[in-house]
Coordinates of C-alpha atoms in Angstrom, one line a residue:
X1 CA -11.4 7.7 -48.6
X2 CA -13.1 10.6 -48.5
X3 CA -10.9 14.4 -47.4
X4 CA -12.7 14.6 -43.8
X5 CA -11.8 10.9 -42.8
X6 CA -8.1 11.6 -44.4
X7 CA -8.0 15.1 -42.0
X8 CA -9.4 12.5 -39.3
X9 CA -7.1 9.7 -39.6
X10 CA -3.8 11.1 -38.3
X11 CA -5.7 11.8 -35.3
X12 CA -7.6 9.1 -34.7
X13 CA -3.8 7.0 -34.5
X14 CA -2.4 9.7 -32.5
X15 CA -5.0 8.7 -29.5
X16 CA -3.2 5.3 -29.3
X17 CA 0.2 7.0 -28.6
X18 CA -1.8 8.1 -25.0
X19 CA -4.1 5.6 -24.8
X20 CA -0.7 3.4 -24.8
X21 CA 0.9 4.2 -22.6
X22 CA -1.5 5.4 -19.8
X23 CA -2.5 1.8 -19.9
X24 CA 0.6 0.5 -19.3
X25 CA 1.4 2.8 -16.8
X26 CA -1.6 3.1 -14.7
X27 CA -1.4 1.4 -11.6
X28 CA -4.6 -0.6 -11.9
X29 CA -5.9 -2.5 -14.5
X30 CA -8.7 -0.9 -17.1
X31 CA -11.7 -2.4 -18.2
X32 CA -12.0 -3.2 -21.7
X33 CA -15.0 -0.3 -21.5
X34 CA -13.2 1.9 -19.6
X35 CA -10.5 2.2 -22.1
X36 CA -13.2 2.2 -25.0
X37 CA -13.9 5.4 -23.0
X38 CA -10.6 7.0 -22.3
X39 CA -10.2 6.8 -26.4
X40 CA -13.5 8.7 -26.8
X41 CA -12.3 11.1 -24.1
X42 CA -8.8 11.6 -25.9
X43 CA -10.2 11.3 -29.4
X44 CA -12.7 14.2 -28.7
X45 CA -10.0 16.3 -27.0
X46 CA -7.7 15.5 -30.0
X47 CA -10.2 16.9 -32.9
X48 CA -10.9 20.0 -30.8
X49 CA -6.6 20.3 -30.8
X50 CA -6.9 20.2 -34.2
X51 CA -9.9 21.5 -35.1
X52 CA -10.6 24.4 -33.1
X53 CA -8.5 25.2 -29.8
X54 CA -5.1 24.2 -31.4
X55 CA -2.1 23.2 -28.8
X56 CA -4.1 25.0 -26.0
X57 CA -6.6 22.4 -26.5
X58 CA -4.0 20.4 -24.5
X59 CA -4.9 22.1 -20.9
X60 CA -8.6 20.5 -21.5
X61 CA -7.3 17.2 -22.5
X62 CA -5.1 16.5 -19.4
X63 CA -8.3 17.8 -17.3
X64 CA -10.9 16.2 -18.8
X65 CA -8.6 12.3 -18.5
X66 CA -7.5 13.6 -14.7
X67 CA -10.7 13.7 -13.9
X68 CA -12.3 10.7 -16.1
X69 CA -9.4 8.7 -14.1
X70 CA -9.4 10.0 -10.7
X71 CA -13.3 8.6 -11.2
X72 CA -12.1 4.8 -12.0
X73 CA -9.5 4.3 -8.6
X74 CA -10.1 5.1 -5.1
X75 CA -6.2 5.9 -4.9
X76 CA -7.0 9.1 -6.6
X77 CA -3.6 11.6 -6.4
X78 CA -1.8 8.1 -7.2
X79 CA -3.5 8.2 -10.2
X80 CA -3.1 11.5 -11.2
X81 CA 0.3 11.7 -10.6
X82 CA 1.1 8.8 -12.7
X83 CA -0.8 10.2 -16.0
X84 CA 0.8 13.3 -15.5
X85 CA 4.9 11.2 -15.5
X86 CA 2.7 9.3 -18.4
X87 CA 2.1 12.4 -20.0
X88 CA 5.4 14.0 -20.1
X89 CA 6.7 10.9 -20.7
X90 CA 4.8 11.7 -23.9
X91 CA 6.2 15.1 -24.7
X92 CA 9.8 14.1 -24.0
X93 CA 9.0 10.8 -25.9
X94 CA 7.3 13.0 -29.0
X95 CA 10.2 15.5 -29.0
X96 CA 12.6 12.4 -29.0
X97 CA 11.3 11.1 -32.0
X98 CA 10.6 14.4 -33.8
X99 CA 14.2 15.1 -33.8
X100 CA 16.0 12.0 -34.6
X101 CA 12.6 12.3 -37.6
X102 CA 13.8 15.5 -38.7
X103 CA 17.6 14.4 -38.7
X104 CA 17.6 11.1 -40.3
X105 CA 14.7 10.3 -42.5
X106 CA 12.1 13.6 -43.5
X107 CA 11.8 17.0 -42.4
X108 CA 9.6 17.5 -39.2
X109 CA 8.2 20.8 -40.5
X110 CA 7.1 19.5 -43.8
X111 CA 5.5 16.5 -42.7
X112 CA 2.0 16.9 -42.2
X113 CA 1.6 18.8 -46.1
X114 CA 2.5 15.0 -46.9
X115 CA 0.0 12.5 -45.7
X116 CA 1.5 9.4 -46.4
X117 CA 4.5 10.2 -44.8
X118 CA 2.7 11.5 -41.4
X119 CA 1.0 8.3 -41.1
X120 CA 4.0 6.3 -41.1
X121 CA 5.2 9.0 -38.6
X122 CA 2.1 8.3 -36.5
X123 CA 2.1 4.5 -37.0
X124 CA 6.0 3.7 -36.3
X125 CA 5.7 5.9 -33.3
X126 CA 3.3 3.9 -31.7
X127 CA 4.7 0.7 -33.0
X128 CA 8.1 1.7 -30.9
X129 CA 5.7 2.6 -27.9
X130 CA 4.6 -0.7 -27.8
X131 CA 7.7 -1.8 -27.4
X132 CA 9.1 0.4 -25.0
X133 CA 6.2 1.1 -22.4
X134 CA 4.8 -2.4 -21.4
X135 CA 8.4 -3.0 -20.3
X136 CA 8.7 0.5 -18.3
X137 CA 5.4 0.0 -17.0
X138 CA 6.1 -3.1 -14.9
X139 CA 9.6 -1.3 -14.0
X140 CA 6.6 1.6 -13.0
X141 CA 4.4 -1.4 -11.1
X142 CA 7.1 -2.6 -9.4
X143 CA 8.4 0.6 -7.8
X144 CA 5.0 1.7 -6.7
X145 CA 4.0 -1.6 -4.9
X146 CA 7.4 -0.6 -3.2
X147 CA 6.7 2.9 -2.0
X148 CA 2.8 3.2 -2.1
X149 CA 2.0 1.7 1.0
X150 CA 4.9 4.0 3.0
X151 CA 4.5 7.0 1.2
X152 CA 2.5 9.4 3.7
X153 CA -0.1 12.1 1.3
X154 CA 2.0 15.0 2.5
X155 CA 4.7 13.3 0.2
X156 CA 2.5 12.6 -2.7
X157 CA 1.1 16.2 -2.9
X158 CA 5.1 17.4 -3.0
X159 CA 5.9 14.7 -6.2
X160 CA 2.4 15.9 -7.6
X161 CA 3.5 19.8 -7.3
X162 CA 6.6 19.0 -8.6
X163 CA 5.0 17.1 -11.7
X164 CA 2.4 20.3 -12.2
X165 CA 5.2 22.3 -12.3
X166 CA 7.0 20.6 -14.5
X167 CA 3.4 19.8 -16.7
X168 CA 3.9 23.8 -16.7
X169 CA 6.9 24.3 -18.0
X170 CA 6.3 21.9 -21.2
X171 CA 2.3 23.1 -22.4
X172 CA 4.6 27.2 -22.1
X173 CA 6.7 26.0 -24.6
X174 CA 4.3 24.0 -26.6
X175 CA 2.3 27.2 -26.4
X176 CA 4.9 29.9 -26.7
X177 CA 5.9 26.9 -30.1
X178 CA 2.8 27.1 -31.8
X179 CA 2.9 31.0 -31.6
X180 CA 6.6 30.8 -32.8
X181 CA 6.8 28.2 -35.3
X182 CA 8.2 24.3 -35.2
X183 CA 12.1 25.0 -36.8
X184 CA 14.3 22.7 -35.8
X185 CA 16.2 24.8 -33.8
X186 CA 13.3 24.8 -31.4
X187 CA 12.7 21.1 -31.6
X188 CA 16.2 21.0 -30.7
X189 CA 15.6 23.7 -27.8
X190 CA 12.5 21.4 -26.4
X191 CA 13.9 18.3 -26.4
X192 CA 16.8 19.1 -24.7
X193 CA 14.5 21.1 -22.1
X194 CA 12.6 18.6 -21.6
X195 CA 14.9 15.7 -21.5
X196 CA 16.8 17.8 -18.4
X197 CA 14.5 18.7 -16.2
X198 CA 12.3 15.8 -16.5
X199 CA 15.2 13.6 -15.7
X200 CA 16.1 16.4 -12.8
X201 CA 12.8 16.0 -11.1
X202 CA 12.8 12.3 -11.3
X203 CA 16.3 11.9 -9.9
X204 CA 14.8 14.2 -7.1
X205 CA 11.6 12.5 -6.6
X206 CA 13.5 9.3 -6.2
X207 CA 15.8 10.2 -4.1
X208 CA 12.8 12.2 -2.2
X209 CA 10.5 8.8 -2.0
X210 CA 14.8 6.8 -1.2
X211 CA 15.2 9.0 2.0
X212 CA 11.6 8.8 3.4
X213 CA 11.5 4.6 2.6
X214 CA 14.5 4.6 4.9
X215 CA 13.0 6.7 7.6
X216 CA 9.8 4.9 7.4
X217 CA 12.5 0.9 7.4
X218 CA 14.3 2.7 10.7
X219 CA 11.0 3.9 12.1
X220 CA 9.9 0.0 11.4
X221 CA 13.0 -1.2 12.9
X222 CA 12.6 0.8 16.4
X223 CA 9.6 0.1 16.9
X224 CA 10.5 -3.6 16.2
X225 CA 13.6 -3.2 18.5
X226 CA 11.4 -1.6 21.1
X227 CA 8.5 -4.6 20.9
X228 CA 11.2 -6.9 21.6
X229 CA 12.5 -4.9 24.9
X230 CA 8.4 -5.0 26.0
X231 CA 8.9 -8.8 24.9
X232 CA 12.5 -9.3 27.0
X233 CA 11.3 -7.1 30.2
X234 CA 7.6 -9.4 29.9
X235 CA 10.1 -12.2 29.9
X236 CA 11.9 -11.0 33.4
X237 CA 8.9 -9.8 34.9
X238 CA 6.8 -13.7 34.9
X239 CA 10.3 -14.8 35.8
X240 CA 10.5 -12.7 38.3
X241 CA 7.2 -13.4 39.8
X242 CA 7.8 -17.1 39.8
X243 CA 11.1 -16.7 41.7
X244 CA 9.4 -14.6 44.4
X245 CA 6.2 -16.7 43.9
X246 CA 9.2 -19.3 44.9
X247 CA 10.5 -17.7 47.5
X248 CA 7.5 -17.4 49.5
X249 CA 6.4 -20.8 49.2
X250 CA 8.3 -21.6 52.3
X251 CA 6.0 -18.9 53.9
X252 CA 3.1 -19.8 52.2
X253 CA 3.4 -23.6 53.3
X254 CA 3.6 -22.1 57.0
X255 CA 0.8 -19.9 56.6
X256 CA -1.2 -22.9 55.8
X257 CA 0.1 -25.4 58.4
X258 CA -1.0 -23.0 61.4
X259 CA -4.8 -23.3 59.8
X260 CA -4.5 -27.0 59.6
X261 CA -3.0 -27.5 63.5
X262 CA -5.6 -25.4 64.3
X263 CA -7.9 -27.8 62.3
X264 CA -10.0 -24.2 60.9
X265 CA -11.0 -25.4 57.9
X266 CA -13.0 -22.8 56.9
X267 CA -10.2 -19.8 57.8
X268 CA -7.9 -22.2 55.6
X269 CA -10.3 -22.1 52.4
X270 CA -11.1 -18.1 52.7
X271 CA -7.2 -18.0 53.2
X272 CA -6.6 -19.6 49.8
X273 CA -9.0 -18.2 48.0
X274 CA -8.4 -14.8 49.0
X275 CA -4.4 -14.9 49.0
X276 CA -3.2 -18.1 47.3
X277 CA -5.6 -18.5 44.6
X278 CA -5.4 -15.2 43.0
X279 CA -1.9 -14.7 43.3
X280 CA -1.7 -18.6 41.0
X281 CA -4.3 -17.2 38.5
X282 CA -1.7 -14.4 37.7
X283 CA 1.2 -16.1 37.5
X284 CA -0.8 -18.9 35.2
X285 CA -2.6 -16.1 33.3
X286 CA 0.4 -14.4 31.9
X287 CA 2.6 -17.7 31.8
X288 CA 0.0 -20.2 29.8
X289 CA -0.3 -17.6 27.3
X290 CA 3.6 -16.6 27.2
X291 CA 3.9 -20.7 26.3
X292 CA 1.6 -20.7 23.9
X293 CA 4.0 -18.0 21.7
X294 CA 7.1 -20.3 22.0
X295 CA 5.8 -22.2 19.0
X296 CA 7.0 -18.8 16.9
X297 CA 10.5 -18.0 16.3
X298 CA 10.0 -15.3 14.7
X299 CA 11.9 -13.3 17.3
X300 CA 10.1 -10.3 16.3
X301 CA 6.8 -11.7 15.1
X302 CA 6.6 -12.9 18.4
X303 CA 7.5 -9.9 20.2
X304 CA 4.4 -8.4 18.8
X305 CA 2.1 -10.8 19.8
X306 CA 3.3 -11.1 22.9
X307 CA 3.5 -7.2 23.5
X308 CA -0.2 -6.8 22.3
X309 CA -1.9 -9.8 23.8
X310 CA -0.6 -9.4 27.7
X311 CA -1.7 -5.6 27.1
X312 CA -5.6 -6.7 26.0
X313 CA -5.3 -8.9 28.8
X314 CA -3.9 -6.3 31.0
X315 CA -6.7 -4.6 30.0
X316 CA -8.7 -7.4 31.4
X317 CA -9.8 -8.3 27.4
X318 CA -10.4 -12.4 27.4
X319 CA -7.4 -13.7 25.4
X320 CA -8.1 -17.3 23.5
X321 CA -4.6 -18.2 21.4
X322 CA -4.8 -21.2 19.6
X323 CA -0.9 -22.3 17.7
X324 CA 0.0 -26.0 18.1
X325 CA 3.1 -26.1 15.5
X326 CA 6.3 -24.5 15.6
X327 CA 6.8 -21.8 13.2
X328 CA 10.3 -20.9 12.2
X329 CA 9.6 -18.8 8.8
X330 CA 7.0 -16.9 6.6
X331 CA 7.2 -16.9 3.7
X332 CA 6.9 -12.9 3.6
X333 CA 9.0 -9.7 4.4
X334 CA 9.1 -9.7 8.8
X335 CA 8.3 -5.8 9.2
X336 CA 5.4 -6.0 6.6
X337 CA 3.9 -9.0 9.0
X338 CA 4.0 -7.2 12.0
X339 CA 3.2 -4.1 10.5
X340 CA -0.2 -5.9 9.1
X341 CA -0.8 -8.2 12.5
X342 CA -0.1 -5.3 14.9
X343 CA -2.7 -3.0 13.4
X344 CA -5.4 -6.1 13.3
X345 CA -4.6 -6.5 17.1
X346 CA -4.5 -2.9 17.9
X347 CA -7.9 -2.4 16.2
X348 CA -9.6 -6.0 17.8
X349 CA -8.1 -4.7 21.3
X350 CA -10.3 -1.1 20.7
X351 CA -13.2 -2.5 19.3
X352 CA -13.5 -5.4 21.2
X353 CA -13.4 -2.7 24.7
X354 CA -16.4 -1.4 23.9
X355 CA -18.0 -4.6 24.0
X356 CA -19.7 -5.8 27.9
X357 CA -17.7 -9.0 27.2
X358 CA -14.6 -8.1 25.7
X359 CA -12.6 -10.8 23.3
X360 CA -9.8 -11.6 21.8
X361 CA -9.2 -15.4 19.5
X362 CA -5.8 -15.5 17.6
X363 CA -4.6 -18.3 16.1
X364 CA -1.9 -19.1 13.6
X365 CA -2.4 -22.4 11.2
X366 CA 0.3 -24.1 9.5
X367 CA -1.2 -26.1 6.9
X368 CA 0.8 -28.2 4.2
X369 CA 0.1 -25.5 1.7
X370 CA -0.8 -22.1 3.7
X371 CA -0.4 -20.5 6.3
X372 CA -3.5 -18.6 8.5
X373 CA -3.4 -16.0 11.3
X374 CA -6.7 -15.9 12.8
X375 CA -7.7 -12.5 14.6
X376 CA -11.3 -12.3 16.0
X377 CA -12.8 -9.7 18.0
X378 CA -16.4 -9.1 19.7
X379 CA -17.3 -5.6 18.6
X380 CA -20.4 -3.3 18.4
X381 CA -22.1 -3.2 14.6
X382 CA -21.9 0.9 13.8
X383 CA -23.5 1.0 10.9
X384 CA -20.4 1.0 8.9
X385 CA -19.4 -1.1 6.0
X386 CA -16.8 -2.9 5.5
X387 CA -15.1 -2.5 1.9
X388 CA -15.4 1.6 3.3
X389 CA -13.1 0.7 6.1
X390 CA -10.2 -0.2 4.0
X391 CA -10.4 2.9 2.3
X392 CA -7.9 5.8 3.8
X393 CA -10.0 8.3 6.3
X394 CA -12.7 6.0 6.9
X395 CA -13.1 4.5 10.0
X396 CA -15.3 3.9 13.3
X397 CA -13.4 5.6 15.6
X398 CA -14.6 8.9 14.6
X399 CA -12.6 12.1 12.3
X400 CA -9.3 11.5 10.9
X401 CA -8.6 8.4 12.2
X402 CA -8.8 5.1 9.2
X403 CA -5.2 5.1 8.4
X404 CA -4.2 1.5 10.0
X405 CA -6.7 -1.1 8.1
X406 CA -5.6 0.8 4.6
X407 CA -2.3 1.0 5.1
X408 CA -2.8 -2.9 6.5
X409 CA -4.7 -3.4 2.5
X410 CA -1.9 -1.9 0.8
X411 CA 0.6 -4.0 2.3
X412 CA -1.3 -7.5 1.6
X413 CA -1.6 -6.1 -1.8
X414 CA 2.0 -5.9 -2.7
X415 CA 2.0 -9.2 -2.3
X416 CA 0.7 -11.8 -4.8
X417 CA 0.4 -15.1 -2.5
X418 CA -1.1 -13.2 0.4
X419 CA -4.4 -12.8 0.9
X420 CA -7.4 -11.5 3.3
X421 CA -10.6 -12.9 4.3
X422 CA -13.0 -11.0 6.6
X423 CA -15.7 -12.3 8.3
X424 CA -18.6 -10.7 10.2
X425 CA -21.1 -12.9 12.3
X426 CA -23.4 -12.0 14.6
X427 CA -20.8 -9.9 17.0
X428 CA -18.0 -11.6 16.1
X429 CA -15.4 -9.3 13.2
X430 CA -13.1 -12.7 12.5
X431 CA -9.8 -11.2 9.5
X432 CA -7.9 -14.6 8.7
X433 CA -4.5 -13.7 6.4
X434 CA -3.8 -16.8 3.8
X435 CA 0.3 -16.6 3.4
X436 CA 1.0 -19.5 0.6
X437 CA 4.1 -21.2 1.0
X438 CA 4.7 -21.1 -2.5
X439 CA 5.0 -17.9 -3.1
X440 CA 4.9 -16.6 -6.9

């Protein structure tokens, strides 16, 4: 092995100390080609740090990696936050491991002068990372799936700012440490400082997220309660209409008997078409929709469906409801399901009102292996691909809109047994939400 290869080998191995945590912690899975490109980016930066720029080159490493990760996935802010947190974890782990190595195995200040010890140090460092990173990665992915749909852009910016300030302190200590030399006291000081700041920052971020998620949950429960109140009011209103109709029934019969006694069939027909038939249609139209929804035994879901669909009826939208089997429970969080269905119905109502013949069809099918929610509506084609509508701030409704479908897709992505199938045929837009009964 040549001297040049010997010098490059430690940097080549060091790349894995960054690549491994990044692949484990990022909320999306990197493809093999993407990993190869990321490896090359890290290797170039490591060589620049080792032979040209020194530790100041860490800034270039962070910027170039952030740019590449931002290109790979549309959730750019979240991915950049995860990468910064990953780098901070690597710095913390590096200082902690260096301190332990310096204390129990070999002086860290003499490490680079002894090639074999240096290689063993790096290999053992990467091996331990390989043991702990997958565990931490799974925990991190679970947390991200739990909170991502409810995180606002402002909160993500706050988290990014906090991580950025933490990163600045770390980089400042790295650059200063290079100027004054890496003595054992400096390593100990950095390790303690990094650990304290990182832990405190993590606790603050976790508490902020927890408070925000509690607020989101409270808002959702309040909205569900309001929907339930609307549902109750609708029931009471229909009951009042039926009572009123029953109360006026005798008067209606008396008024009709006058036409019959006078043998005025034309007048009776006109009176029936003008006064009685519209009243019967109004009562029948509302009660027929409610009768279908009686098969749903989940009160929260039934309330939001009745609220949205009866609102559509009031807008003179032709509403068709298909549901024959009784639905007692669904293998998905009720609040999440209500949010998804509410978003789909809101979009369907808004889209169909722009058409000449507004129409909405809602169906809930109970199969042996899954439940299928079907929401279809007439719509006007505006030339926007549906795939882009699932992205934030993309909408057919104009600027500063388009958060609903994005949030719905984020909620759906939390579940391995929930799938969304979208179909656009002629002037009908259909969304089918499949919920497998065997949740994994």
